[in-house]
Coordinates of C-alpha atoms and ligand atoms in Angstrom, one line a residue:
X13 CA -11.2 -6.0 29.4
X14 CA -12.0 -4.6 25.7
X15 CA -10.4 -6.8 23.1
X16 CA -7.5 -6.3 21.7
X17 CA -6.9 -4.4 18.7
X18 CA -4.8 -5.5 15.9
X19 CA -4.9 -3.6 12.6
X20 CA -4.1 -5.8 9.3
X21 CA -3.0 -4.4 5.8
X22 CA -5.8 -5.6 3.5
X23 CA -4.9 -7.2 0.4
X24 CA -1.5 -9.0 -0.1
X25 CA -1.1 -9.6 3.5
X26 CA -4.6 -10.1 4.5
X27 CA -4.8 -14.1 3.7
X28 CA -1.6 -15.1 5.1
X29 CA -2.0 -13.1 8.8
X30 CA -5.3 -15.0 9.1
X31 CA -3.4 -18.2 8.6
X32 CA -1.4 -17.5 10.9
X33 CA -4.1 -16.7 13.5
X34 CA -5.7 -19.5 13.1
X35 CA -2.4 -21.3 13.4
X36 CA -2.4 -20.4 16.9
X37 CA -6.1 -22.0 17.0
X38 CA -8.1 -18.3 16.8
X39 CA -11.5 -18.1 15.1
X40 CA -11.4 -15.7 11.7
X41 CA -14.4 -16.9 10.7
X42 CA -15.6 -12.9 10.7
X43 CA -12.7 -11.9 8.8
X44 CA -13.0 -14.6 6.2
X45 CA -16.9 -13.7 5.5
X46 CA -16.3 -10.1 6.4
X47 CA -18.3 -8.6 3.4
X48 CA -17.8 -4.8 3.7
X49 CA -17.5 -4.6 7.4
X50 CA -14.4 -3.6 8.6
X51 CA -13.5 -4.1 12.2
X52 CA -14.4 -8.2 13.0
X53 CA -14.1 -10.2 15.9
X54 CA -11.5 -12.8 16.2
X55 CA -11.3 -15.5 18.8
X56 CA -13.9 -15.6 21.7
X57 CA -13.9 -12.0 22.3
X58 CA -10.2 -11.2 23.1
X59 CA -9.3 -9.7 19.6
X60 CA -10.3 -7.6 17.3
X61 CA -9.2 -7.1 14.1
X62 CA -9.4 -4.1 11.8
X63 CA -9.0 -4.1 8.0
X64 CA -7.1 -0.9 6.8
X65 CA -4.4 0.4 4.5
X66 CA -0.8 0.0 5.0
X67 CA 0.2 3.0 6.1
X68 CA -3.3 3.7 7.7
X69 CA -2.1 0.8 9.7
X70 CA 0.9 2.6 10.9
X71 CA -1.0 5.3 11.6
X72 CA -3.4 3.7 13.7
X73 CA -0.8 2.2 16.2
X74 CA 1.3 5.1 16.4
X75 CA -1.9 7.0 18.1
X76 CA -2.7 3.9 20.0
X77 CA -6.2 3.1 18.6
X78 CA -4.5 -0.2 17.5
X79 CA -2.7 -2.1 20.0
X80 CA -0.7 -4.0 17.0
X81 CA -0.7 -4.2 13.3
X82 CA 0.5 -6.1 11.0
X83 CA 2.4 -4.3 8.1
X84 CA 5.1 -4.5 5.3
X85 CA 8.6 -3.5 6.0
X86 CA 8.5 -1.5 3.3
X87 CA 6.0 0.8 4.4
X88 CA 7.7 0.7 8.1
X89 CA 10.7 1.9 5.8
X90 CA 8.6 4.6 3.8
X91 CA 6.6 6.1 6.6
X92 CA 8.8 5.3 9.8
X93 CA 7.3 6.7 13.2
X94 CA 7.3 5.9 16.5
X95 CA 5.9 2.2 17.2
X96 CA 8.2 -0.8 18.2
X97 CA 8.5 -3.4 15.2
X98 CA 8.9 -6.9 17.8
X99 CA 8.1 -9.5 14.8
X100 CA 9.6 -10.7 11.5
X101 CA 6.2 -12.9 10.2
X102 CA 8.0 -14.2 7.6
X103 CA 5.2 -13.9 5.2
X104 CA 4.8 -11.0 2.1
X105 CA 8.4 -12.0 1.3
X106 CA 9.9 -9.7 -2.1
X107 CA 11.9 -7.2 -2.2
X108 CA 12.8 -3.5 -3.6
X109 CA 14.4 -2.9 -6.6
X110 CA 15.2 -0.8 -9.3
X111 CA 14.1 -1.7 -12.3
X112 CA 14.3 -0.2 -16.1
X113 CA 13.3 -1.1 -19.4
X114 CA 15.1 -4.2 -20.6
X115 CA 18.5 -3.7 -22.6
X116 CA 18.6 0.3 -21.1
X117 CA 22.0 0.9 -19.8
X118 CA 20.3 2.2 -17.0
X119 CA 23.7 3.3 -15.3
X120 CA 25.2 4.8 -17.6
X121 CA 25.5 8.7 -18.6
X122 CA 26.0 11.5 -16.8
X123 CA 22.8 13.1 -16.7
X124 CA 20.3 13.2 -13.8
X125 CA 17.7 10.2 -14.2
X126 CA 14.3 10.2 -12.9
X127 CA 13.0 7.6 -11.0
X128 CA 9.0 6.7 -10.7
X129 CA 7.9 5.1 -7.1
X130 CA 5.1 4.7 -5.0
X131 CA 8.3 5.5 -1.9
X132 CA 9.8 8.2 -2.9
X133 CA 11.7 8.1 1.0
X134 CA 13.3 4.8 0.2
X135 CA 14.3 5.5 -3.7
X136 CA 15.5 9.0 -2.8
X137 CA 18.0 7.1 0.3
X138 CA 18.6 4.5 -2.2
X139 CA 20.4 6.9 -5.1
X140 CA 21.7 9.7 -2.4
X141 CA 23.8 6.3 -1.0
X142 CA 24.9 5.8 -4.5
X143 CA 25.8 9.6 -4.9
X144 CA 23.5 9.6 -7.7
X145 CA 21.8 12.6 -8.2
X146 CA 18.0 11.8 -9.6
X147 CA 14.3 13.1 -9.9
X148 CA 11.6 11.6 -8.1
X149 CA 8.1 11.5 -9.5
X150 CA 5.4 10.1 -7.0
X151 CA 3.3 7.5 -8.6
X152 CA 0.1 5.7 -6.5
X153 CA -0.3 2.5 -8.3
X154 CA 1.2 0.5 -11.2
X155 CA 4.5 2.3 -11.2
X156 CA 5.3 0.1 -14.2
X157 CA 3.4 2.3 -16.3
X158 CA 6.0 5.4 -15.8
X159 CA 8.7 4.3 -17.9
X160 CA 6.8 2.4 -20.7
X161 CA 4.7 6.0 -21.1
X162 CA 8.3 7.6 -21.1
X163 CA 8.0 9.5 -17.9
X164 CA 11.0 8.6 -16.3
X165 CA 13.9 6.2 -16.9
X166 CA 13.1 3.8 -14.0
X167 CA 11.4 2.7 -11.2
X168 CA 12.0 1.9 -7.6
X169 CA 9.3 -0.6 -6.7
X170 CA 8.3 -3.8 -5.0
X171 CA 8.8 -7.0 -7.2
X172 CA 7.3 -10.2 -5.9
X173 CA 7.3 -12.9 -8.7
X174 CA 8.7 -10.4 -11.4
X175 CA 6.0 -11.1 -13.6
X176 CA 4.9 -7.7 -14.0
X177 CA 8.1 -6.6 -14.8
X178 CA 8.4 -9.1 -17.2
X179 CA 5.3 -8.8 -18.8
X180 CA 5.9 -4.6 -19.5
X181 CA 9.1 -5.3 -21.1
X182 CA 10.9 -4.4 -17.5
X183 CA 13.9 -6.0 -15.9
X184 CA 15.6 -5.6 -12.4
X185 CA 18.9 -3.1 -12.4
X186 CA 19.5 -3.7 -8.8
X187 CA 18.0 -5.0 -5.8
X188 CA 17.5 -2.8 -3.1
X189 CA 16.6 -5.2 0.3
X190 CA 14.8 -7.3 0.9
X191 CA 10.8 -6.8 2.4
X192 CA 8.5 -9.3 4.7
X193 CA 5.5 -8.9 7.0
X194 CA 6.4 -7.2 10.7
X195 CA 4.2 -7.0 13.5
X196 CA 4.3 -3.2 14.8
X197 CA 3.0 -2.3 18.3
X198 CA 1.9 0.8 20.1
X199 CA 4.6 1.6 22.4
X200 CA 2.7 3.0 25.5
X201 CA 0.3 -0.3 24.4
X202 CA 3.2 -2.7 25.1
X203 CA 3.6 -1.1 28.7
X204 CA -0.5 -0.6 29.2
X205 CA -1.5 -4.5 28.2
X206 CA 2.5 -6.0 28.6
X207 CA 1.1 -9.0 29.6
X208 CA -1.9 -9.7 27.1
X209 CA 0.7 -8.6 24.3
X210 CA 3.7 -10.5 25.2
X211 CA 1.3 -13.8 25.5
X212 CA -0.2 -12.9 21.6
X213 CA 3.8 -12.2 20.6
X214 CA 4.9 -15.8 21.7
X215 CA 2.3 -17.9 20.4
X216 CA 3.0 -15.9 16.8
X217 CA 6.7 -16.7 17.2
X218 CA 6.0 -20.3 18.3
X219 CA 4.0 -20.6 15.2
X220 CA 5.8 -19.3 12.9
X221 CA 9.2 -21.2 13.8
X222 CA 7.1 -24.5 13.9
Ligands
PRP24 C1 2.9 -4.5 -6.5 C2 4.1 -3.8 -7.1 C3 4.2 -4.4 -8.5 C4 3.7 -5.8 -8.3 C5 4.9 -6.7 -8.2 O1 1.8 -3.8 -6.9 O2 3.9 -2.4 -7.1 O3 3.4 -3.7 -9.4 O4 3.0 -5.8 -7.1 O5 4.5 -8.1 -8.1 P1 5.1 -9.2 -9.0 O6 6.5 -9.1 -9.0 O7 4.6 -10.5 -8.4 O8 4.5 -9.1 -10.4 P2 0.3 -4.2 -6.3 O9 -0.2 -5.4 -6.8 O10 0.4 -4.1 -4.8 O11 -0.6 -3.0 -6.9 P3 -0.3 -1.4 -7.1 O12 0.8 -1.3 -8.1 O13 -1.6 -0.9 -7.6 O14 0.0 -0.9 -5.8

């Protein structure tokens, strides 16, 4: 039987999903000294992990070259698609808000704002709830930058700590939900290998409630 294929967000997530692997006593030793490879074995040969973007890791189950992936719930919210999300991980905890330049009455006037974000799905649902007409401007990275170069009057972003808000002179307006780590799987996948998948999925969950 090939191994099976689990796609992991690199970065942010990357540290705590091998902790939690080798929680449930699989060896990451490839994934900890991966250089720049960027599929690795994990355990004795059943797994196989593969190192990838977040929304390249959607992508990747959803055509079922990934049986699961591990991925924030903010870019399940972004980019929905057709996948089933079976785990809350618990881990990559923060949370979406909007957040302006400290002392702006951000709320007030009646003109259109425009709002910076890397999710322009989530802000735009976010403000059409609030019958708030606004402008979205797509940034890809340091979203904080928008408002301190004067290109819009907010931002809808992730904040984890808040210390990058607070270092740019940025404070929360409003928080929109809250964000952790969710284990996505390919849904013809879950049928395919039920058996191989539903024994991975309850040793996660054991782990993560002990
Ligand atoms: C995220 C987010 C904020 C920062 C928040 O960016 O976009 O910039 O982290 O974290 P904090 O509240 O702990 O300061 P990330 O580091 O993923 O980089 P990016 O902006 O280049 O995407």
């Amino acid at each position: 039987m090939k191994p099976l294929r689990i796609a992991l967000t690199k970065g942010r997530l990357e540290k705590d999903t091998v902790a939690l692997l080798e929680k449930i006593g699989l060896d990451c030793e490839a994934v900890k000294n991966k250089g720049r490879k960027l599929i690795l074995p994990v355990g004795s040969g059943q797994y196989e992990v593969v190192l990838a973007k977040a929304a390249d890791v959607i992508t990747y189950v959803e055509h079922g070259v990934c049986d699961l992936g591990v991925v924030g719930k903010d870019t399940i919210t972004e980019y929905g698609g057709s996948y089933y999300e079976v785990l809350d991980l618990g881990f990559g905890r923060c949370r979406f808000a909007v957040a302006a330049p400290k002392g702006a009455d951000f709320w007030s006037g009646y003109s259109a704002k425009t709002i910076a974000t890397k999710y322009p799905n989530i802000a735009r649902s976010f403000f059409e709830s609030r019958g708030m007409d606004v402008r979205i401007i797509k940034i890809e990275g340091s979203v904080e930058l928008a408002p301190l170069l004067g290109l819009s009057d907010a931002i809808v972003d992730i904040v984890e700590t808040g210390s990058t808000l607070k270092e740019n002179g940025l404070e929360v307006v409003e928080t929109i939900c809250n964000i952790s780590a969710r284990l996505i799987v390919n849904t013809a996948g879950l049928k395919l290998r039920k058996q191989e998948i539903e024994q991975l999925l309850d040793q996660l969950e054991r782990a993560n409630q002990q």
